[in-house]
Every structure is written in structure tokens, then in C-alpha cells.
Short mmCIF file of C-alpha atoms in Angstrom, two decimals:
data_model
loop_
_atom_site.label_atom_id
_atom_site.label_comp_id
_atom_site.label_asym_id
_atom_site.label_seq_id
_atom_site.Cartn_x
_atom_site.Cartn_y
_atom_site.Cartn_z
CA UNK A 98 -10.83 -7.98 -2.17
CA UNK A 99 -7.68 -6.45 -3.59
CA UNK A 100 -9.35 -4.21 -6.16
CA UNK A 101 -8.86 -0.47 -5.79
CA UNK A 102 -11.75 1.90 -6.46
CA UNK A 103 -11.26 5.66 -6.77
CA UNK A 104 -13.64 8.35 -5.60
CA UNK A 105 -13.21 12.14 -5.73
CA UNK A 106 -11.50 13.77 -2.76
CA UNK A 107 -14.34 16.29 -2.40
CA UNK A 108 -13.32 18.77 0.35
CA UNK A 109 -10.18 16.87 1.36
CA UNK A 110 -6.74 18.11 0.28
CA UNK A 111 -6.52 15.08 -2.05
CA UNK A 112 -7.89 14.89 -5.58
CA UNK A 113 -8.80 11.22 -5.19
CA UNK A 114 -9.42 8.69 -2.45
CA UNK A 115 -8.50 5.11 -3.31
CA UNK A 116 -10.51 2.42 -1.49
CA UNK A 117 -9.33 -1.17 -1.21
CA UNK A 118 -10.64 -4.08 0.82
CA UNK A 119 -8.08 -6.45 2.31
CA UNK A 120 -8.71 -10.12 2.95
CA UNK A 121 -9.11 -11.14 6.59
CA UNK A 122 -5.96 -12.51 8.17
CA UNK A 123 -7.60 -15.30 10.19
CA UNK A 124 -7.88 -17.18 6.93
CA UNK A 125 -4.09 -17.26 6.45
CA UNK A 126 -3.03 -19.00 3.29
CA UNK A 127 -0.99 -18.21 0.20
CA UNK A 128 -4.07 -17.00 -1.68
CA UNK A 129 -4.88 -14.38 0.96
CA UNK A 130 -1.25 -13.25 1.13
CA UNK A 131 -1.35 -12.81 -2.65
CA UNK A 132 -4.66 -10.92 -2.38
CA UNK A 133 -3.15 -8.69 0.30
CA UNK A 134 -0.18 -7.92 -1.95
CA UNK A 135 -2.60 -7.27 -4.81
CA UNK A 136 -4.19 -4.48 -2.74
CA UNK A 137 -0.94 -2.52 -3.00
CA UNK A 138 -0.48 -3.36 -6.67
CA UNK A 139 -4.02 -2.12 -7.31
CA UNK A 140 -3.28 1.16 -5.50
CA UNK A 141 -0.25 1.68 -7.74
CA UNK A 142 -2.36 0.95 -10.83
CA UNK A 143 -4.87 3.60 -9.74
CA UNK A 144 -2.06 6.07 -9.03
CA UNK A 145 -0.72 5.40 -12.50
CA UNK A 146 -4.13 5.84 -14.13
CA UNK A 147 -4.72 9.16 -12.35
CA UNK A 148 -1.05 10.23 -12.66
CA UNK A 149 -0.76 10.93 -8.93
CA UNK A 150 2.55 12.49 -7.95
CA UNK A 151 2.03 11.68 -4.26
CA UNK A 152 0.06 8.88 -2.66
CA UNK A 153 -0.58 8.29 1.03
CA UNK A 154 -1.42 4.75 2.06
CA UNK A 155 -2.69 3.81 5.52
CA UNK A 156 -1.46 0.61 7.16
CA UNK A 157 -4.26 -1.37 5.56
CA UNK A 158 -5.42 -4.64 7.07
CA UNK A 159 -3.86 -4.13 10.51
CA UNK A 160 -7.10 -3.08 12.16
CA UNK A 161 -10.35 -4.99 11.89
CA UNK A 162 -8.97 -7.57 9.42
CA UNK A 163 -6.24 -8.57 11.88
CA UNK A 164 -3.09 -8.65 9.76
CA UNK A 165 0.01 -8.74 12.00
CA UNK A 166 2.10 -5.60 11.66
CA UNK A 167 5.34 -7.42 10.83
CA UNK A 168 3.78 -9.44 8.03
CA UNK A 169 1.57 -6.70 6.58
CA UNK A 170 4.33 -4.07 6.58
CA UNK A 171 6.78 -6.40 4.84
CA UNK A 172 4.21 -7.24 2.18
CA UNK A 173 3.39 -3.55 1.70
CA UNK A 174 6.95 -2.31 1.37
CA UNK A 175 8.13 -5.27 -0.71
CA UNK A 176 5.18 -5.10 -3.11
CA UNK A 177 5.56 -1.38 -3.75
CA UNK A 178 9.34 -1.64 -4.00
CA UNK A 179 9.31 -4.48 -6.54
CA UNK A 180 6.54 -3.04 -8.72
CA UNK A 181 8.01 0.45 -8.87
CA UNK A 182 11.57 -0.76 -9.42
CA UNK A 183 10.58 -3.35 -12.01
CA UNK A 184 9.69 -0.54 -14.41
CA UNK A 185 10.90 2.81 -13.05
CA UNK A 186 9.97 4.67 -16.24
CA UNK A 187 6.37 3.52 -15.84
CA UNK A 188 6.18 5.28 -12.46
CA UNK A 189 8.40 8.28 -13.24
CA UNK A 190 5.47 10.60 -12.43
CA UNK A 191 5.31 9.27 -8.85
CA UNK A 192 7.38 11.51 -6.61
CA UNK A 193 6.37 10.36 -3.13
CA UNK A 194 4.75 7.42 -1.37
CA UNK A 195 3.70 8.09 2.22
CA UNK A 196 2.70 5.40 4.69
CA UNK A 197 0.13 6.88 7.05
CA UNK A 198 0.76 5.23 10.41
CA UNK A 199 -1.77 5.26 13.26
CA UNK A 200 0.84 5.02 16.03
CA UNK A 201 4.56 4.97 16.84
CA UNK A 202 4.80 1.17 16.58
CA UNK A 203 3.57 1.26 12.99
CA UNK A 204 5.76 4.27 12.20
CA UNK A 205 8.94 2.67 13.56
CA UNK A 206 8.20 -0.62 11.79
CA UNK A 207 7.67 1.02 8.39
CA UNK A 208 10.61 3.39 8.87
CA UNK A 209 12.89 0.44 9.68
CA UNK A 210 11.79 -1.49 6.61
CA UNK A 211 12.17 1.51 4.32
CA UNK A 212 15.64 2.26 5.69
CA UNK A 213 16.72 -1.38 5.47
CA UNK A 214 15.65 -1.59 1.83
CA UNK A 215 17.14 1.82 1.03
CA UNK A 216 13.93 3.10 -0.54
#
């Protein structure tokens, strides 16, 4: 859980696909919240290693693993925001982060958070 693994993009329009396994929400405790945050940190580490200018991240954990949208989206946006802004020169290659949302509810939630935090 929380570790990102890269595979080639093969015939997709992406050079790499980053895979990460989230912890299950039903076991809600501080350790799992930290592991969930680590998923996003791990994605950024992989993006840094492969010098990705754009990354697209699905709303991980909100499906089968049952993370509530409000909690998971806040963790996602906050984690990426704090890591990137803690050392902007480290991520100067990164031009765009896209949250891939499966529906309007996810889209509006992420859009609201991003606008509120002025990302």
C-alpha cells in the first residue's frame, strides 16, 4: 500500500502508467490516512524520477476501497499542494497535474478544493 510502481504506457498516449494501491477505508485510523497520503507522495516521486511534465491522477480509493470523497479529495489536494510547494525548484519540470474524475460530483469537489486553495 502506498508505493507507486511504473509500467510503460504501451499504446496509450502516456509514456508511463503509475500504479498505486490505497489502503481500505473501513479500517479508518491515522496509519491508513498516512498511507493514503503516501500514495500521492509516491506518485510525485515517480513523476520526479521520470521527469513527467504532466501527470493525470484518478480519484484513487473512492471506488472499491471505500474512501469518502470529501476526505480522500482533501488528502489528495493537500498532499500534492504541500509537497510541491515545499520545494518548488524540485518540481519545476512539472507543468500540469490533472485529476481524472469519474463523474460530476468528483469533478465539482476537486474543482472547489483547487479553487479554494488557489492552486
